[in-house]
Tab-separated table of C-alpha atoms and ligand atoms in Angstrom:
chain	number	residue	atom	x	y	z
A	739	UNK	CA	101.372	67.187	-161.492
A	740	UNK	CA	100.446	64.143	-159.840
A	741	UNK	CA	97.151	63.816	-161.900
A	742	UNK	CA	99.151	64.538	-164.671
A	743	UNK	CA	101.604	61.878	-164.530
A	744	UNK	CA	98.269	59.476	-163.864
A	745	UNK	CA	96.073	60.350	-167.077
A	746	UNK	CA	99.911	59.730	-168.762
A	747	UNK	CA	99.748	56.086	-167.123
A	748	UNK	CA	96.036	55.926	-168.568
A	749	UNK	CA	96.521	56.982	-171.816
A	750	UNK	CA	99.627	54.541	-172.244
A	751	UNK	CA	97.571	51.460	-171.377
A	752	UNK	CA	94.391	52.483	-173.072
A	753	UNK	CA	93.738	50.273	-176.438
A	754	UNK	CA	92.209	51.677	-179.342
A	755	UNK	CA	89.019	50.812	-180.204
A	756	UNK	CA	90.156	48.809	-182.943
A	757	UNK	CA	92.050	46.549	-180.764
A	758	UNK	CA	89.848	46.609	-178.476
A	759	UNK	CA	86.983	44.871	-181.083
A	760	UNK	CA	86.399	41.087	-180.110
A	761	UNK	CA	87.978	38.556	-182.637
A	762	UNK	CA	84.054	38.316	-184.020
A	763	UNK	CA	82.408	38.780	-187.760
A	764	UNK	CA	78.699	38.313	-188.458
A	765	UNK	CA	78.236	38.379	-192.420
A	766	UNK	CA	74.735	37.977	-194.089
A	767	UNK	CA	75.432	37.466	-197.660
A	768	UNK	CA	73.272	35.268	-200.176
A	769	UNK	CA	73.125	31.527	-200.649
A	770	UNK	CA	75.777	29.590	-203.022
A	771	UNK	CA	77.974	32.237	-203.145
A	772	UNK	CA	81.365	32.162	-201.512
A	773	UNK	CA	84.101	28.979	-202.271
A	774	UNK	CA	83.337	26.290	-199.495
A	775	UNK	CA	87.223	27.181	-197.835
A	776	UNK	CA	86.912	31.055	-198.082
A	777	UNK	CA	85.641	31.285	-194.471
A	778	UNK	CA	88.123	28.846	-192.806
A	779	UNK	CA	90.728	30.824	-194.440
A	780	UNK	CA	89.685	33.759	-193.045
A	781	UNK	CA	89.651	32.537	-189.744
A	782	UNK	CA	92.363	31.286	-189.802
A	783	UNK	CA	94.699	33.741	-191.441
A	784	UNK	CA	93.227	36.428	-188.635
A	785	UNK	CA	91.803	34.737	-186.004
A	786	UNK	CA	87.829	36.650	-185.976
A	787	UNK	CA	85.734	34.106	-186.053
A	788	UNK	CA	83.039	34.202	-188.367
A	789	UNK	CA	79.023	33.577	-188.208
A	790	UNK	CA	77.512	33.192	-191.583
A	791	UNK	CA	73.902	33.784	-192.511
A	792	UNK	CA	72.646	33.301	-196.124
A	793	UNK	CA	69.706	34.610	-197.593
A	794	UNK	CA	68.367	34.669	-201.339
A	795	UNK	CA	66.005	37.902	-202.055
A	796	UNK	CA	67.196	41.355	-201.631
A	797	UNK	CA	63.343	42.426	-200.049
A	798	UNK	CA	64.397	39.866	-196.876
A	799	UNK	CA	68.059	41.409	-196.725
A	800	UNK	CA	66.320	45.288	-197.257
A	801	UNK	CA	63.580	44.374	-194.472
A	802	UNK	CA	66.162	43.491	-191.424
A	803	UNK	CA	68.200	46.149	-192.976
A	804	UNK	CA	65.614	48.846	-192.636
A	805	UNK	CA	64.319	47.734	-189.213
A	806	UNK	CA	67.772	48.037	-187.620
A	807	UNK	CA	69.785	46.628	-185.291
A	808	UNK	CA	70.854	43.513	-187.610
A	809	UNK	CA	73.843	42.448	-185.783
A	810	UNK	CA	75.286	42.128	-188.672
A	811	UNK	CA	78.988	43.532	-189.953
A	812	UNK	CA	78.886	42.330	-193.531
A	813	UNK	CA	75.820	42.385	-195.584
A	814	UNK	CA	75.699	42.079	-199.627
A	815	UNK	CA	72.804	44.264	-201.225
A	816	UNK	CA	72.664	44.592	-204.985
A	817	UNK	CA	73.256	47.996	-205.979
A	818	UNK	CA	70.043	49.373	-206.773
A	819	UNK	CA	68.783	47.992	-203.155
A	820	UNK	CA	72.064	49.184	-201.795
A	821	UNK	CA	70.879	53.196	-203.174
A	822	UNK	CA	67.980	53.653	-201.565
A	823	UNK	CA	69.674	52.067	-198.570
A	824	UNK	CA	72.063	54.369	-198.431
A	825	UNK	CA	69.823	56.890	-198.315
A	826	UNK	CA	68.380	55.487	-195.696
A	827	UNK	CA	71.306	55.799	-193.606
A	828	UNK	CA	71.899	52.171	-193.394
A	829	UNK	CA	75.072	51.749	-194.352
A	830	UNK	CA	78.642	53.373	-192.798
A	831	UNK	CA	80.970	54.697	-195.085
A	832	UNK	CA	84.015	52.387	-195.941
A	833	UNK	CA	87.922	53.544	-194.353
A	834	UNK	CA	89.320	52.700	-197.711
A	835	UNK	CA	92.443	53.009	-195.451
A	836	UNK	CA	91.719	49.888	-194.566
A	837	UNK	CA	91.119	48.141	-197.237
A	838	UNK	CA	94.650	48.025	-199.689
A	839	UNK	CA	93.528	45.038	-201.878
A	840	UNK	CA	91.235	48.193	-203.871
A	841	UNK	CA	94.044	48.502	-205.684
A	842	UNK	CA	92.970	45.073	-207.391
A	843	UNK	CA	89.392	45.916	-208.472
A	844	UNK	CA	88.179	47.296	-212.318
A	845	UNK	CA	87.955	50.822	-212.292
A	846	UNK	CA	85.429	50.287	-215.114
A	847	UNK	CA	83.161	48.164	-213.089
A	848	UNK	CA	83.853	50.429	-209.894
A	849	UNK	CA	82.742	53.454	-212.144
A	850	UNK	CA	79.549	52.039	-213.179
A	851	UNK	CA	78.784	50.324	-209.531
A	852	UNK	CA	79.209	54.531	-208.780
A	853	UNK	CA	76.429	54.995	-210.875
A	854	UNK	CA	74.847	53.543	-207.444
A	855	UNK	CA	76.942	54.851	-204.752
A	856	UNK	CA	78.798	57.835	-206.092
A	857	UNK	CA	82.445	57.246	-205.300
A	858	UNK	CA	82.174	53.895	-204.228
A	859	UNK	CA	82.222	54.968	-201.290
A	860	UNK	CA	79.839	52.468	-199.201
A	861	UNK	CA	80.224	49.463	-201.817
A	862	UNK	CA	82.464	47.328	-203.279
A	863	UNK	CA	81.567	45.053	-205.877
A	864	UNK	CA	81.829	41.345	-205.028
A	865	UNK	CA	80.118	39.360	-207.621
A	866	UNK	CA	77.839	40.883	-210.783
A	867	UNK	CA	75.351	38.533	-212.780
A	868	UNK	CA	73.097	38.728	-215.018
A	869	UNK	CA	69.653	37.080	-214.992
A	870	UNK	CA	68.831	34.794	-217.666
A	871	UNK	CA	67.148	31.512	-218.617
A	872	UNK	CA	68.381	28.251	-217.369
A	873	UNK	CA	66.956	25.717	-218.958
A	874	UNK	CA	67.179	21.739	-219.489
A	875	UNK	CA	68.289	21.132	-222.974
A	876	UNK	CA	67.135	17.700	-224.000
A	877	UNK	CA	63.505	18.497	-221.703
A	878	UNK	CA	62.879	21.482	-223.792
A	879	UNK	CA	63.733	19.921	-226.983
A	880	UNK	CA	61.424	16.993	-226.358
A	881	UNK	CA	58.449	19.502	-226.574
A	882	UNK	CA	59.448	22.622	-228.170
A	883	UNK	CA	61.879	20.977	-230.618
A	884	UNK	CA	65.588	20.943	-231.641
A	885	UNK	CA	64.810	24.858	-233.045
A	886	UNK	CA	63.401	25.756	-229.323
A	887	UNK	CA	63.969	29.533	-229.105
A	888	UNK	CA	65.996	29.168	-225.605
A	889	UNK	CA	67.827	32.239	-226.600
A	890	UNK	CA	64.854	34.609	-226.583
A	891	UNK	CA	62.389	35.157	-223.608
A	892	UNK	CA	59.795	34.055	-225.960
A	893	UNK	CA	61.017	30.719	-224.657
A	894	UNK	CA	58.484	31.487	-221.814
A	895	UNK	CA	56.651	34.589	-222.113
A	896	UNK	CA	54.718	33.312	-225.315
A	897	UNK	CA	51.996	31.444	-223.266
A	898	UNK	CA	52.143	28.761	-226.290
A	899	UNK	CA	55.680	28.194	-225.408
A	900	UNK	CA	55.103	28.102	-221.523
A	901	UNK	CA	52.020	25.893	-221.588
A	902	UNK	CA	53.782	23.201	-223.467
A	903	UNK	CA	56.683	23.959	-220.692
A	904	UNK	CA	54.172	23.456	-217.962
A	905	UNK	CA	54.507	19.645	-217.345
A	906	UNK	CA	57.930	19.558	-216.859
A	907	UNK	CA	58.356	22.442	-214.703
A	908	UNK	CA	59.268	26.219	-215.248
A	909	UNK	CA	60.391	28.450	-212.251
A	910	UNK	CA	60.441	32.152	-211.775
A	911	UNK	CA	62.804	34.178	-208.727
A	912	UNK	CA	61.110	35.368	-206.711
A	913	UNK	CA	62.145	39.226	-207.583
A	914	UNK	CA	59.609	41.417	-208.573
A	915	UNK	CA	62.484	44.119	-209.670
A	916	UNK	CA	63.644	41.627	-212.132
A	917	UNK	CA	60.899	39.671	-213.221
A	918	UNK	CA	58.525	42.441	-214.104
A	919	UNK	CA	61.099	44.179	-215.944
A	920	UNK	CA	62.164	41.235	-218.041
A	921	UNK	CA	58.615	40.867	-218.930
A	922	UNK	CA	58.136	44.935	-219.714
A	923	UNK	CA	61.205	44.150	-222.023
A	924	UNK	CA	59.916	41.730	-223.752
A	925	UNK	CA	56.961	43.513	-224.909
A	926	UNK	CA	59.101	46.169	-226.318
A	927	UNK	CA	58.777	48.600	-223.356
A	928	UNK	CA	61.478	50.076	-221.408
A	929	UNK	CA	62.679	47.799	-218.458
A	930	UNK	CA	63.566	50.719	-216.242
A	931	UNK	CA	60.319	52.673	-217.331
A	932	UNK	CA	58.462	53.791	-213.937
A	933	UNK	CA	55.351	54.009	-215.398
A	934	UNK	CA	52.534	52.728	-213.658
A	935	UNK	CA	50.797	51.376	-217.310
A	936	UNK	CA	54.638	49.532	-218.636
A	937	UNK	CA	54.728	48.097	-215.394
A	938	UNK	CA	51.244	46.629	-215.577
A	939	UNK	CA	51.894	45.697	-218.901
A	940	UNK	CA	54.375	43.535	-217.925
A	941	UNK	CA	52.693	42.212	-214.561
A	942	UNK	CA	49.864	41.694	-217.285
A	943	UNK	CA	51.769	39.216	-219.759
A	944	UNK	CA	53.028	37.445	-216.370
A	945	UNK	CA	49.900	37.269	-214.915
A	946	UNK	CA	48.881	34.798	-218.395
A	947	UNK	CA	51.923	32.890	-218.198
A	948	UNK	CA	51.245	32.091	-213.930
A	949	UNK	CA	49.202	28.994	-215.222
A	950	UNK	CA	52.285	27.160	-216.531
A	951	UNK	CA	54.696	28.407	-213.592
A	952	UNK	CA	55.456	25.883	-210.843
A	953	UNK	CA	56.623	27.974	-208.259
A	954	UNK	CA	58.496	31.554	-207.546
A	955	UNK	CA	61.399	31.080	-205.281
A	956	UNK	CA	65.297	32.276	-206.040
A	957	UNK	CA	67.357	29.530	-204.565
A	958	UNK	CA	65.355	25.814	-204.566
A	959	UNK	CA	66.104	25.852	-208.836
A	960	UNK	CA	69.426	25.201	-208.830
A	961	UNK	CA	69.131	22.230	-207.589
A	962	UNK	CA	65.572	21.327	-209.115
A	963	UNK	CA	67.712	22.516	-212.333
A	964	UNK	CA	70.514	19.677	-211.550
A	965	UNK	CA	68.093	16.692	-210.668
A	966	UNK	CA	65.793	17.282	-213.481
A	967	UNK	CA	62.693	18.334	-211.303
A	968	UNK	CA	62.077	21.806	-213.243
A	969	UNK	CA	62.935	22.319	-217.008
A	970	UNK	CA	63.519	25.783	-217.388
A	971	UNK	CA	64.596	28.393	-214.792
A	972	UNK	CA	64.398	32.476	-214.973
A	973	UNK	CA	67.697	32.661	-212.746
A	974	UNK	CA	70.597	34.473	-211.609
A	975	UNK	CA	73.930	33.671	-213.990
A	976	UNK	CA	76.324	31.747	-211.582
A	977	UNK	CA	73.588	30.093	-209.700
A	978	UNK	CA	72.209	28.199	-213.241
A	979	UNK	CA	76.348	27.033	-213.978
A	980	UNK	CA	75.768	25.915	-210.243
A	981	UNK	CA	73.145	23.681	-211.179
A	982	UNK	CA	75.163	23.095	-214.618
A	983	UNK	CA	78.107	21.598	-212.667
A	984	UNK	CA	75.843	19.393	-209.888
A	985	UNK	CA	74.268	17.935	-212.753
A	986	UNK	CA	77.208	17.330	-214.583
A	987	UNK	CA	78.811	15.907	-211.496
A	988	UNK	CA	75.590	14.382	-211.133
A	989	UNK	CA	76.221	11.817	-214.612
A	990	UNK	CA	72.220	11.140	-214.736
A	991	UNK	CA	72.605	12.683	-218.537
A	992	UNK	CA	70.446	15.742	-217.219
A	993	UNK	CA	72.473	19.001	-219.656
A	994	UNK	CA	71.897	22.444	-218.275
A	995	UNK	CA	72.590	25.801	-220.636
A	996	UNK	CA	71.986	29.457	-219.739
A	997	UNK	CA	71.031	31.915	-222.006
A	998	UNK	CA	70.889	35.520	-221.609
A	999	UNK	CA	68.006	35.938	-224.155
A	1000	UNK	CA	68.367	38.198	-227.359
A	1001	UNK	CA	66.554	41.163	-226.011
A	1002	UNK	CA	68.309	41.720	-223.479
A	1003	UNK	CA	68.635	41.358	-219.886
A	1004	UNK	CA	69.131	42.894	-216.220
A	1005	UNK	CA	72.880	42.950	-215.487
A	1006	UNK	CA	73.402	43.602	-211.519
A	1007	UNK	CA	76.253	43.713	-209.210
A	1008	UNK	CA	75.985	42.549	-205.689
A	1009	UNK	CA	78.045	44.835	-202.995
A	1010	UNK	CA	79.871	44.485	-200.218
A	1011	UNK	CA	78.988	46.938	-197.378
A	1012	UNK	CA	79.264	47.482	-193.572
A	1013	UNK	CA	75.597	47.995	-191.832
A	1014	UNK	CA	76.271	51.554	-190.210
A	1015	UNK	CA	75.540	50.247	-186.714
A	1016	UNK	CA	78.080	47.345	-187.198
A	1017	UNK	CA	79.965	46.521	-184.083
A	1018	UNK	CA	82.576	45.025	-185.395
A	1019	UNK	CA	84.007	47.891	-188.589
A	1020	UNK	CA	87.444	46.771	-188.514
A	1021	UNK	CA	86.564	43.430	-189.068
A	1022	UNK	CA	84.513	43.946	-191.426
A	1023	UNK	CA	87.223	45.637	-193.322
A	1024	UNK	CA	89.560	43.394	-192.542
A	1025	UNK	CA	87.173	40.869	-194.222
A	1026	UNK	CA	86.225	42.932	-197.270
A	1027	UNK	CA	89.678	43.538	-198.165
A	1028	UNK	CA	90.697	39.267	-197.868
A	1029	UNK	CA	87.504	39.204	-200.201
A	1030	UNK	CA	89.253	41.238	-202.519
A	1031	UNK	CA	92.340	39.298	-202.694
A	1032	UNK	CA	92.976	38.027	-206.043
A	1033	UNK	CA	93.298	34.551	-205.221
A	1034	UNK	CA	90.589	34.661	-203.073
A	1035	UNK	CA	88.193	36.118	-205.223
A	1036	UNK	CA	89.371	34.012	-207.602
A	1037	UNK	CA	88.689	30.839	-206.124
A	1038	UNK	CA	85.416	32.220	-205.086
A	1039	UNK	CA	84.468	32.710	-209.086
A	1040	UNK	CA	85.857	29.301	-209.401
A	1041	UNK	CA	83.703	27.717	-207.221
A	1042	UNK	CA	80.623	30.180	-207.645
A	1043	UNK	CA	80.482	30.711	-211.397
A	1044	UNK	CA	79.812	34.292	-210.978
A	1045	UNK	CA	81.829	36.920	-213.010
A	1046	UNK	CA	83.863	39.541	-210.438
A	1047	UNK	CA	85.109	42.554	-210.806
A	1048	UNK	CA	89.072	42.305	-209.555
A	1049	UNK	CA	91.226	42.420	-212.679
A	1050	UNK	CA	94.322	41.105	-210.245
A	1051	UNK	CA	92.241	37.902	-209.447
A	1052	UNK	CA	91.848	37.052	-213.433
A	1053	UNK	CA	95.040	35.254	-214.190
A	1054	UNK	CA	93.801	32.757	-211.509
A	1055	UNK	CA	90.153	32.690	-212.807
A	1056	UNK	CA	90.076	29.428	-214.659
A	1057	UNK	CA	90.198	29.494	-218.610
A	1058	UNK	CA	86.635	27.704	-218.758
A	1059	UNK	CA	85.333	30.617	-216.753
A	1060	UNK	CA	86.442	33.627	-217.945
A	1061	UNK	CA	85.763	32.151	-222.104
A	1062	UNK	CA	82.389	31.083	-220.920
A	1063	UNK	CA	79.711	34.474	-222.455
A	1064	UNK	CA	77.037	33.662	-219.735
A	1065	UNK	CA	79.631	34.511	-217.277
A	1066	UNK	CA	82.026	37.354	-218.940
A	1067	UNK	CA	79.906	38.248	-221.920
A	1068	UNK	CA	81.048	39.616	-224.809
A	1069	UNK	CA	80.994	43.152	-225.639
A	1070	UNK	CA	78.319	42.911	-228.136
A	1071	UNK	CA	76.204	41.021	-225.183
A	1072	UNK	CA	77.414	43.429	-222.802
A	1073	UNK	CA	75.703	46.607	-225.143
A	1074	UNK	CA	71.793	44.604	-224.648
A	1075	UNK	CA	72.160	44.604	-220.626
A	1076	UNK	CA	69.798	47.212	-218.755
A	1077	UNK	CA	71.595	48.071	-215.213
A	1078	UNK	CA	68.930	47.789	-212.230
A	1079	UNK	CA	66.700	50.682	-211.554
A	1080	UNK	CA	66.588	52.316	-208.121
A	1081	UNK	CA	62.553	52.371	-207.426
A	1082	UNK	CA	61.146	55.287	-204.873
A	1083	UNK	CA	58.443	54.571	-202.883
A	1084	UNK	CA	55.391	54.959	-204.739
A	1085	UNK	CA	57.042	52.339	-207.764
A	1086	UNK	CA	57.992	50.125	-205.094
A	1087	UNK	CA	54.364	50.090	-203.547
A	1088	UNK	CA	53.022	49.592	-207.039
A	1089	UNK	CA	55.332	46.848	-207.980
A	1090	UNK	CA	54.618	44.846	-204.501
A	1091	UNK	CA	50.702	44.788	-205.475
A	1092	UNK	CA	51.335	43.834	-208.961
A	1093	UNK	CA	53.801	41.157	-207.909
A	1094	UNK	CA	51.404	39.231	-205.205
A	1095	UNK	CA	48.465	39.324	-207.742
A	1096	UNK	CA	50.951	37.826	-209.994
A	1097	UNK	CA	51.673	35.159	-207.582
A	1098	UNK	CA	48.474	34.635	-206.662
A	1099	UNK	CA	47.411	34.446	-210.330
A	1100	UNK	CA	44.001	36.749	-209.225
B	2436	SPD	N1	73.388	32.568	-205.230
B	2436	SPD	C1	73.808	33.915	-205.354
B	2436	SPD	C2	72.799	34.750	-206.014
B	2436	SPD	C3	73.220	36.150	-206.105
B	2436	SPD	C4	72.196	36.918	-206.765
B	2436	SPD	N2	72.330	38.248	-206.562
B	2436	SPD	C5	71.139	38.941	-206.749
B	2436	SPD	C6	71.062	39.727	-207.912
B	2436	SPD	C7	69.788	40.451	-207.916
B	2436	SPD	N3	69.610	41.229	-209.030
């Protein structure tokens, strides 16, 4: 009886392990892309303090990812990444319990980011993109003229175009998943095609063009874009209205436009997910759903330029945003995007030989 009464005491005074989680966050998401405030409001409003780690290439992110042991709660694959992650075992199912604000997201978007996670059940959307062309208008005019085809990928996959480009600077990401394919597309091939001759087709045209590329890298252009240092950018969306608004800010008459070419282009989202050997879950849900707040995600579109997917947060998107078609593109637009293709091994091992000869312009 006595014991009894005891393991009674115990089990009165033991915490949860919920409560028992220290007030801690560690999030790993990419560069320029949460509101400069987002963070301090979170810590504030609950008290977990935060450690923030940025990183611009989904290969780094699927790397630490696959090796383990991160340390981190949050991390923000893009959905084809997040797949084969998820296969992987990398990733802990979400306690939508936890996580109210759902309510807020598009079940349209949510259905299609299931095309990647069936369910939704380890993702949430927190931004989607696409990737386009930023380019400088008045440094592309000076040399391909006012009729410059900026709204076609011609703009720099025909090596005429790109080797009168070359002086003042053109700049591919660093993303073999996306540049390969954009090239593949442009030749009239299937962007998602697996094939081991499309994709060397299109590692073939980008191979010609390497002469007249400065560099590969997915974060320095936005602000190369901005101070005039590169004239035309293969980029992510919200990242080239990024370098649209420093510039502007900027006043050195240096006018940025993105264009998500004629013949289409990738369309991504980027999720939110919990690393299955996260120590800190309820955080991390706790963060996820203040993410998914409508004014917080809203201010976060604001300040990123990146279209999300919480129909609650649109009343507070502004109007410049949400009527801007690089951002939220029209339906017509929408029909010409290809949605990122989940690569097995064997495409993947293709595509990483492809890309560093590529790079390496041998
Ligand atoms: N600066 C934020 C960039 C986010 C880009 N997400 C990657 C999309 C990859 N397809």
């Amino acid at each position: 009886m006595k014991k009894l009464v005891s393991l009674a005491v115990m089990a009165a005074f033991m915490v949860s392990p919920a409560a028992a989680e220290e007030k801690v966050l560690h999030v790993y998401n990419w560069s320029d892309y949460v509101a400069e405030d987002t963070i301090k409001k979170f810590e504030e409003k609950t008290g977990i303090k935060v450690t923030y780690d940025v990183y611009d290439s989904n290969e780094v992110l699927e790397a630490k990812m696959l090796a383990g042991s991160s340390g981190y709660d949050v991390v923000v694959p893009t959905s084809d990444f997040m797949q084969r992650q998820i296969a992987a075992g990398v990733y802990a199912k979400l306690d939508k319990s936890k996580l109210p604000n759902l309510k807020n997201m598009d079940p349209d978007l949510m259905k299609a980011a299931a095309n990647y996670d069936p369910g939704n059940e380890h993702g949430i959307i927190y931004m989607w993109g696409t990737t386009g062309i930023g380019y400088n208008v008045k440094a592309v005019a000076k040399r391909l003229g006012d009729k410059a085809p900026t709204d076609s990928w011609s703009l720099i996959f025909d090596p005429a175009n790109a080797a009168k480009l070359k002086d003042c600077g053109i700049s591919f990401l660093d993303a073999p998943t996306e540049m390969i394919p954009a090239a593949m597309n442009y030749l009239g091939l299937d962007p998602r095609s697996t094939k081991k001759a499309d994709l060397e087709k299109g590692a073939e045209l980008l191979t010609k063009i390497r002469p007249f590329v400065r560099y590969f890298h997915s974060s320095q252009y936005i602000s190369d874009l901005a101070n005039g240092d590169v004239c035309v950018s293969v980029g992510w969306s919200g990242d080239v209205f990024q370098a649209r608004d420093r510039a502007d800010e900027a006043k050195k008459g240096v006018e940025i436009g993105y264009s998500i070419p004629n013949e289409g282009a990738l369309q991504w989202f980027d999720m939110l997910t919990i690393p299955a050997d996260s120590r800190h879950k309820d955080n991390a849900h706790a963060f996820i759903n203040f993410l998914m707040d409508a004014h917080i995600t809203a201010n976060n579109t604001n300040y990123v330029w990146y279209a999300n997917a919480n129909k609650a947060s649109m009343p507070f998107v502004e109007q410049e945003i949400k009527d801007d078609p690089g951002i939220f593109p029209p339906k017509e637009v929408l029909a010409k995007l290809w949605g990122s293709k989940v690569y097995n091994k064997k495409t993947d091992r293709i595509i990483t030989r492809l890309w560093t000869k590529i790079k390496t312009g041998k």
